[in-house]
Coordinates of C-alpha atoms and ligand atoms in Angstrom, one line a residue:
M551 CA 0.0 0.0 0.0
S552 CA 1.4 3.4 -0.9
S553 CA 1.9 5.7 2.1
P554 CA -0.9 8.1 2.7
R555 CA -0.6 11.7 1.4
K556 CA 0.7 14.2 3.8
F557 CA -1.1 17.5 3.9
H558 CA 0.4 21.0 4.0
A559 CA -1.2 24.3 5.0
V560 CA -2.7 26.1 2.0
R561 CA -0.3 28.5 0.1
G562 CA -0.1 31.8 1.8
V563 CA -1.6 30.7 5.1
R564 CA 0.4 29.4 8.1
D565 CA 0.3 27.8 11.5
I566 CA 1.5 29.9 14.5
L567 CA 3.2 27.6 16.9
P568 CA 4.2 27.7 20.6
P569 CA 6.3 29.4 21.9
D570 CA 5.4 32.2 19.4
T571 CA 1.7 32.0 20.4
S572 CA 2.7 33.2 23.9
L573 CA 3.9 36.5 22.3
W574 CA 0.7 36.7 20.2
N575 CA -1.4 36.3 23.3
W576 CA 0.7 38.8 25.2
F577 CA 0.3 41.3 22.3
E578 CA -3.5 40.8 22.1
A579 CA -3.9 41.2 25.8
T580 CA -1.7 44.3 25.8
A581 CA -3.6 45.8 22.8
R582 CA -7.0 45.1 24.5
D583 CA -5.7 46.7 27.7
V584 CA -4.5 49.9 25.9
L585 CA -7.7 50.2 23.8
E586 CA -9.9 49.7 26.8
T587 CA -8.1 52.5 28.7
Y588 CA -9.3 54.8 25.8
N589 CA -12.8 53.5 26.4
F590 CA -13.0 51.3 23.4
R591 CA -15.1 48.1 23.8
E592 CA -14.8 44.9 21.8
I593 CA -17.2 44.0 19.0
R594 CA -17.1 40.5 17.4
V595 CA -18.2 40.5 13.8
P596 CA -18.5 37.4 11.6
V597 CA -15.8 36.2 9.3
L598 CA -18.4 35.8 6.5
E599 CA -20.3 38.7 5.0
E600 CA -22.3 39.3 1.8
T601 CA -19.8 40.0 -1.0
E602 CA -21.9 43.1 -1.8
L603 CA -21.0 44.7 1.5
F604 CA -17.3 44.8 0.6
A605 CA -18.0 45.8 -3.0
R606 CA -20.1 48.8 -1.8
S607 CA -17.8 49.9 1.0
V608 CA -14.2 49.0 0.2
G609 CA -14.9 49.6 -3.5
A610 CA -15.6 47.3 -6.5
E611 CA -12.5 48.7 -8.3
T612 CA -10.0 48.1 -5.5
D613 CA -7.5 45.3 -5.8
I614 CA -9.0 43.8 -2.6
V615 CA -12.4 43.4 -4.0
S616 CA -11.7 42.9 -7.7
K617 CA -8.9 40.4 -7.2
E618 CA -8.2 39.3 -3.7
M619 CA -11.4 38.1 -2.0
Y620 CA -12.2 34.5 -1.3
T621 CA -15.8 34.4 -2.5
F622 CA -18.3 31.5 -2.9
T623 CA -21.9 31.2 -3.8
D624 CA -23.9 29.9 -0.8
R625 CA -26.6 27.3 -1.3
D626 CA -29.3 30.0 -1.5
E627 CA -27.3 31.7 -4.3
T628 CA -26.0 34.6 -2.1
A629 CA -22.5 35.6 -2.9
I630 CA -20.5 35.3 0.3
S631 CA -16.9 36.4 1.0
L632 CA -14.4 35.8 3.7
R633 CA -13.8 39.3 5.1
P634 CA -10.7 41.0 3.7
E635 CA -11.0 43.7 6.4
A636 CA -13.5 44.5 9.2
T637 CA -14.4 48.1 9.0
A638 CA -17.3 47.4 6.6
S639 CA -18.6 44.7 9.0
V640 CA -18.3 47.0 12.0
V641 CA -20.3 49.7 10.2
R642 CA -22.8 47.2 9.0
A643 CA -23.3 46.0 12.6
Y644 CA -23.5 49.6 13.9
I645 CA -26.3 50.3 11.5
E646 CA -28.0 46.9 12.0
H647 CA -28.2 47.3 15.7
G648 CA -29.1 51.0 15.8
M649 CA -25.9 51.8 17.7
Q650 CA -26.3 55.5 16.9
M651 CA -28.8 55.5 19.7
R652 CA -26.1 54.8 22.3
P653 CA -24.8 57.8 24.2
G654 CA -21.7 59.6 23.1
L655 CA -19.2 58.4 20.5
V656 CA -19.4 54.6 19.8
K657 CA -15.9 53.3 20.2
L658 CA -15.3 49.8 19.1
Y659 CA -12.4 47.4 18.6
Y660 CA -12.1 44.0 17.0
A661 CA -9.4 41.4 16.6
G662 CA -9.3 38.5 14.3
P663 CA -8.2 37.0 11.0
M664 CA -8.7 38.6 7.6
F665 CA -8.3 37.0 4.2
R666 CA -6.9 38.4 1.0
R667 CA -5.6 36.4 -1.9
E668 CA -2.4 38.5 -2.4
R669 CA 0.9 37.2 -3.7
P670 CA 2.5 35.7 -0.6
Q671 CA 5.8 37.1 0.5
K672 CA 7.5 38.0 3.8
G673 CA 5.0 40.0 5.9
R674 CA 2.2 39.3 3.5
Y675 CA -0.1 36.4 4.1
R676 CA -3.4 35.3 2.7
Q677 CA -4.8 34.8 6.2
F678 CA -3.4 37.5 8.5
Y679 CA -4.6 39.0 11.7
Q680 CA -5.7 42.5 12.5
I681 CA -6.7 44.4 15.5
G682 CA -8.7 47.5 14.6
A683 CA -10.5 50.3 16.3
E684 CA -13.4 52.4 15.0
V685 CA -15.0 55.6 16.3
L686 CA -18.5 56.4 15.1
G687 CA -20.6 59.4 16.0
S688 CA -21.8 62.9 15.1
T689 CA -18.5 64.7 15.2
D690 CA -15.4 64.6 13.0
H691 CA -13.3 66.8 15.2
P692 CA -9.6 66.2 14.5
A693 CA -9.0 65.6 18.2
I694 CA -10.6 62.2 17.7
D695 CA -8.2 61.5 14.9
A696 CA -5.2 62.6 17.0
E697 CA -6.4 60.6 20.1
L698 CA -6.8 57.5 17.9
I699 CA -3.2 57.9 16.7
E700 CA -2.0 58.6 20.2
M701 CA -3.5 55.3 21.3
L702 CA -1.5 53.5 18.6
T703 CA 1.7 55.2 19.8
V704 CA 0.9 54.1 23.4
L705 CA 0.6 50.5 22.2
L706 CA 3.9 50.8 20.3
E707 CA 5.5 52.1 23.6
R708 CA 4.0 49.2 25.6
C709 CA 5.6 46.9 23.0
K710 CA 8.9 48.7 23.6
L711 CA 9.1 49.7 20.0
D712 CA 10.7 53.1 19.2
N713 CA 11.8 52.8 15.7
W714 CA 8.6 53.7 13.8
T715 CA 7.4 56.5 11.7
L716 CA 3.9 58.1 11.6
L717 CA 2.9 59.2 8.1
I718 CA -0.2 61.4 7.7
N719 CA -2.1 63.0 4.9
S720 CA -5.5 64.4 4.0
I721 CA -7.1 63.1 0.8
G722 CA -10.0 65.6 0.9
D723 CA -13.7 65.0 0.9
A724 CA -16.6 64.7 -1.5
N725 CA -16.3 68.4 -2.1
C726 CA -12.7 68.6 -3.3
R727 CA -11.6 65.1 -4.0
P728 CA -13.5 64.6 -7.3
Q729 CA -11.9 67.7 -8.8
Y730 CA -8.5 66.5 -7.7
V731 CA -9.1 63.1 -9.1
Q732 CA -10.1 64.7 -12.4
K733 CA -6.9 66.7 -12.4
L734 CA -4.9 63.6 -11.6
R735 CA -6.7 61.7 -14.4
E736 CA -5.8 64.4 -16.9
A737 CA -2.2 64.5 -15.7
L738 CA -2.0 60.7 -15.9
A739 CA -3.3 60.7 -19.5
G740 CA -0.1 62.3 -20.7
V741 CA 2.3 59.9 -18.8
K742 CA 0.3 56.7 -18.5
S743 CA 2.2 54.8 -21.1
Q744 CA 5.5 55.3 -19.2
L745 CA 4.1 53.7 -16.0
C746 CA 3.9 50.0 -14.9
G747 CA 1.0 47.8 -16.0
D748 CA -0.8 48.2 -12.7
C749 CA -0.6 51.9 -12.8
Q750 CA -1.9 52.0 -16.4
R751 CA -4.9 50.1 -15.2
R752 CA -5.3 52.2 -12.1
S753 CA -5.1 55.4 -14.2
E754 CA -8.5 54.4 -15.5
T755 CA -10.1 52.6 -12.6
N756 CA -8.8 54.3 -9.5
P757 CA -6.3 57.1 -10.3
L758 CA -5.6 57.8 -6.6
R759 CA -4.1 54.4 -6.2
V760 CA -1.3 55.3 -8.7
L761 CA 0.1 57.4 -5.9
D762 CA 0.5 54.2 -3.9
C763 CA 2.7 52.6 -6.5
K764 CA 6.0 51.1 -5.2
V765 CA 7.6 50.4 -8.6
E766 CA 11.0 52.1 -8.6
A767 CA 10.9 53.3 -12.2
D768 CA 7.5 55.0 -11.8
Q769 CA 8.5 57.2 -8.9
V770 CA 10.0 60.2 -10.7
I771 CA 6.9 60.4 -12.9
I772 CA 4.5 60.0 -9.9
N773 CA 6.3 62.6 -7.8
R774 CA 5.6 65.2 -10.6
L775 CA 1.8 64.5 -10.5
P776 CA -0.5 67.2 -8.9
Q777 CA -0.6 66.8 -5.1
I778 CA -3.8 66.5 -3.1
A779 CA -2.6 68.9 -0.4
E780 CA -2.6 71.7 -2.9
N781 CA -6.1 70.9 -4.0
L782 CA -8.0 70.6 -0.7
C783 CA -11.0 72.8 -0.1
E784 CA -11.0 75.2 2.9
P785 CA -12.8 73.0 5.4
C786 CA -10.5 70.0 4.6
R787 CA -7.4 72.2 4.8
E788 CA -8.5 73.5 8.2
H789 CA -9.3 69.9 9.4
F790 CA -5.8 68.8 8.4
A791 CA -4.2 71.8 10.1
E792 CA -6.1 71.1 13.3
L793 CA -5.0 67.4 13.1
R794 CA -1.4 68.5 13.0
R795 CA -1.9 70.9 15.9
Q796 CA -3.6 68.1 17.9
L797 CA -0.6 65.8 17.2
D798 CA 1.8 68.6 18.2
L799 CA 0.1 69.2 21.5
R800 CA 0.5 65.5 22.2
S801 CA 4.2 65.6 21.2
I802 CA 3.6 62.9 18.5
P803 CA 6.1 63.2 15.7
Y804 CA 4.8 62.7 12.1
Q805 CA 5.7 63.1 8.5
V806 CA 3.2 64.7 6.1
T807 CA 3.2 62.4 3.2
P808 CA 1.3 63.8 0.2
R809 CA 1.2 60.4 -1.6
L810 CA -0.4 58.5 1.3
V811 CA -3.8 57.6 -0.1
R812 CA -4.6 54.1 1.3
G813 CA -6.1 51.3 -0.8
L814 CA -9.7 51.4 0.2
D815 CA -12.3 53.7 -1.4
Y816 CA -14.1 54.8 1.8
Y817 CA -11.3 56.9 3.2
M818 CA -11.6 60.7 3.2
R819 CA -9.7 63.5 4.8
T820 CA -7.3 62.1 7.4
T821 CA -5.2 59.1 6.3
F822 CA -2.3 57.7 8.3
E823 CA 0.1 54.9 8.4
I824 CA 2.7 53.7 10.9
T825 CA 5.8 52.1 9.3
S826 CA 8.7 50.3 10.6
P827 CA 12.2 50.0 9.0
H828 CA 12.4 46.4 10.3
L829 CA 9.8 45.2 7.9
G830 CA 11.3 45.5 4.4
A831 CA 9.0 46.0 1.5
Q832 CA 5.8 45.4 3.4
N833 CA 6.7 48.1 6.0
A834 CA 3.2 49.2 7.2
L835 CA 2.5 48.2 10.8
A836 CA -0.9 49.9 10.8
G837 CA -3.0 52.1 8.7
G838 CA -6.3 54.0 9.0
G839 CA -8.2 57.1 8.3
R840 CA -11.6 58.8 8.2
Y841 CA -14.6 57.4 6.4
D842 CA -17.3 60.0 7.1
S843 CA -19.6 59.0 4.3
L844 CA -19.4 55.2 4.8
P845 CA -22.3 54.8 7.2
E846 CA -24.6 56.6 4.8
M847 CA -23.3 54.7 1.8
L848 CA -24.4 51.5 3.6
G849 CA -27.9 52.8 4.3
G850 CA -27.2 54.1 7.8
P851 CA -27.4 57.4 9.6
A852 CA -25.3 60.4 8.7
V853 CA -22.6 59.8 11.3
K854 CA -18.9 60.2 10.9
G855 CA -16.3 57.6 11.3
I856 CA -12.6 57.0 11.7
G857 CA -10.6 53.9 12.4
F858 CA -7.4 52.0 11.9
A859 CA -6.3 48.4 11.6
L860 CA -2.9 47.1 12.7
G861 CA -1.3 44.0 11.3
E862 CA -0.6 41.6 14.2
D863 CA 1.7 39.4 12.1
R864 CA 3.9 42.4 11.4
F865 CA 3.7 43.7 15.0
I866 CA 4.9 40.3 16.2
E867 CA 7.7 40.2 13.8
V868 CA 8.9 43.6 14.8
I869 CA 8.6 42.9 18.5
Q870 CA 10.5 39.7 18.0
S871 CA 13.3 41.4 16.2
A872 CA 13.5 44.2 18.8
G873 CA 13.9 41.4 21.4
K874 CA 12.7 43.4 24.4
I875 CA 9.6 41.5 25.3
D876 CA 9.8 38.0 26.8
A877 CA 6.3 36.6 26.9
T878 CA 7.2 32.9 27.2
R879 CA 5.6 31.2 30.2
P880 CA 8.1 29.0 32.0
L881 CA 7.4 25.5 33.1
D882 CA 7.6 26.0 36.8
A883 CA 7.9 22.4 38.0
F884 CA 8.5 19.0 36.5
I885 CA 7.5 16.2 38.9
V886 CA 9.6 13.1 38.9
W887 CA 7.9 10.3 40.6
M888 CA 9.5 6.9 41.3
G889 CA 7.6 3.8 42.3
A890 CA 3.8 3.2 41.9
G891 CA 3.4 4.2 45.6
A892 CA 4.7 7.7 44.8
Y893 CA 2.2 8.4 42.0
P894 CA -0.8 9.4 44.1
A895 CA 1.3 11.9 46.0
A896 CA 2.8 13.2 42.8
A897 CA -0.7 13.7 41.2
R898 CA -1.9 15.4 44.4
L899 CA 1.0 17.8 44.4
A900 CA 0.6 18.6 40.7
R901 CA -3.0 19.5 41.2
R902 CA -2.1 21.6 44.3
L903 CA 0.6 23.6 42.4
R904 CA -1.7 24.1 39.4
Q905 CA -4.4 25.5 41.7
Q906 CA -1.8 28.0 42.8
G907 CA -1.4 29.1 39.1
L908 CA 1.9 27.3 38.6
C909 CA 2.7 25.5 35.3
V910 CA 3.4 21.8 36.1
E911 CA 4.4 18.7 34.1
L912 CA 3.6 15.3 35.5
P913 CA 4.9 12.3 33.5
A914 CA 2.1 9.7 32.9
E915 CA 4.5 6.8 33.1
E916 CA 7.1 6.2 35.7
P917 CA 10.3 7.9 34.4
K918 CA 13.9 7.0 34.9
L919 CA 15.4 9.7 37.2
R920 CA 18.3 10.8 34.9
K921 CA 16.1 10.8 31.8
A922 CA 13.4 12.7 33.6
L923 CA 15.8 15.4 34.9
S924 CA 17.3 15.7 31.4
L925 CA 13.8 16.1 29.9
A926 CA 12.9 18.7 32.6
E927 CA 15.9 20.7 31.6
R928 CA 15.2 20.5 27.9
L929 CA 11.6 21.7 28.6
G930 CA 13.1 24.7 30.5
A931 CA 11.6 23.7 33.8
R932 CA 12.6 25.9 36.7
F933 CA 12.3 23.2 39.3
A934 CA 12.2 19.4 39.5
V935 CA 10.3 17.9 42.4
I936 CA 11.5 14.4 43.1
I937 CA 9.1 12.1 44.8
G938 CA 10.1 8.5 45.7
E939 CA 8.3 6.1 48.1
N940 CA 10.7 7.2 50.9
E941 CA 9.7 10.9 50.4
V942 CA 6.1 9.9 50.6
R943 CA 6.7 8.1 53.9
E944 CA 8.6 11.1 55.2
G945 CA 6.1 13.6 53.9
A946 CA 8.9 15.7 52.4
F947 CA 9.8 16.1 48.7
A948 CA 13.1 17.0 47.1
V949 CA 12.8 20.3 45.2
K950 CA 15.7 20.9 42.9
R951 CA 16.4 24.2 41.2
L952 CA 17.6 23.2 37.8
A953 CA 19.6 26.3 37.0
D954 CA 22.1 25.7 39.8
A955 CA 21.2 22.2 41.1
E956 CA 20.5 23.6 44.5
Q957 CA 18.2 21.1 46.3
R958 CA 16.1 21.2 49.5
K959 CA 13.5 19.0 51.2
L960 CA 10.1 20.6 51.6
A961 CA 6.7 19.4 53.0
E962 CA 4.0 19.1 50.4
A963 CA 2.2 22.2 51.7
D964 CA 5.4 24.4 51.3
V965 CA 6.3 23.5 47.7
A966 CA 4.0 25.9 46.0
A967 CA 5.1 28.9 48.0
F968 CA 8.7 28.1 47.5
V969 CA 8.4 27.7 43.8
K970 CA 6.4 30.9 43.5
T971 CA 8.7 33.0 45.5
T972 CA 12.1 31.8 44.3
A973 CA 13.2 34.0 41.5
P974 CA 14.7 32.2 38.5
V975 CA 18.5 32.3 38.6
A976 CA 19.0 33.5 35.1
P977 CA 15.8 34.5 33.2
R978 CA 15.5 32.5 30.0
T979 CA 14.8 34.5 27.0
G980 CA 12.2 33.6 24.4
A981 CA 14.9 32.8 21.9
Q982 CA 16.6 30.4 24.3
A983 CA 13.3 28.7 25.2
S984 CA 12.4 28.1 21.6
Q985 CA 15.8 26.5 20.8
T986 CA 15.5 23.9 23.5
Ligands
AMP1631 P1 -5.2 47.6 5.5 O1 -6.4 46.9 5.9 O2 -4.8 47.2 4.1 O3 -5.2 49.1 5.7 O4 -4.0 47.0 6.4 C1 -3.8 47.4 7.7 C2 -2.6 46.6 8.2 O5 -2.9 45.2 8.1 C3 -1.4 46.8 7.4 O6 -0.7 48.0 7.9 C4 -0.6 45.6 7.7 O7 0.1 45.7 8.9 C5 -1.7 44.5 7.8 N1 -1.9 43.8 6.6 C6 -2.6 44.1 5.5 N2 -2.5 43.1 4.6 C7 -1.7 42.1 5.1 C8 -1.3 40.8 4.6 N3 -1.7 40.4 3.4 N4 -0.5 40.1 5.4 C9 -0.1 40.6 6.6 N5 -0.5 41.8 7.1 C10 -1.3 42.5 6.4

């Protein structure tokens, strides 16, 4: 019989394994903590939505909707897509549940996987994870935009990341953007043939996206195109000036980046991105902006909105390369029991230590002492607790600190307190733990 086929994860998606998952969990808990201090509350939206929702909000002409969505026809003939982003879902839920009736601004955050069928490369996956925050309500005061950005910078600080850049821009509104896009279209008509294939297509379908092009040879031409900043109407110009003032008063450094347009159609006025030099070509850690007309476009009330999404995969990569956060959870105790008579005491101790919040490994089968101690070390255990039938009779267990082999005898009731209060001799770093 031929050996059965082995399966691999689908191209562009990946498994996230321990110990990396500890850092993911640390990051998610930290992000939740930061967001909640700014009075954001979690919303859980489905992974599946009607395809039409994304076509109407993200934009049918965007790469995301036209090329990258995982779409299927459900049994009732509805076109369904795996969400490529979550802002559309949050706004759909906001409208569906009449959340505009809630007092004050509605501040929501989400965390979860998104799906885009992009060309896989480092930092770009087909299933990736985002944490995002959205503010919906009757005002579009730039203080909201600045506070949202501040929140992101606080999260970066909590992750001990200092090498990042905040890029900001304003892309105008329904009043001034159409005229600018027209100007851009006209300017592009003259130079289109010198641009890359994607830009030639975008010149027709979505001229703003040309500004986003990363192809080296196109840059000189694109830099000469008309700039949105010089084409903003007065209210947009004022909004952008106030945003900059609000960032200044918070001492948040930024770079005004006239070409920052973002890929999704629903953005208007403020757009921003946080980049990291650690990331290479896919250098955006987070991005966001205003979408004041989106709720109405989706049949909802005339409320304003702003939000961002950060890429968890990329945050994790940068946190790992900075090496300042150790989120690995150590194995506190490995229990070595010898003789069938020792097992009940070992099981009782394991349960008692775990009740105290300690992480404990208890071998199912009687181990050989030397092998067990070597396994305990390879697992990175802080202590080995050795229980033989003699120890059971005496009511005292041998507790061995593996880092320096220091050993003492302790009564069952004292083991937990001792393990808890004894600091590790040399803290193990995440990198060491993952090599063992
Ligand atoms: P966007 O929804 O395109 O504005 O993306 C927001 C953030 O999500 C980006 O700044 C990235 O950090 C992350 N992101 C977007 N697409 C991907 C992808 N294919 N793989 C990994 N991260 C991504």
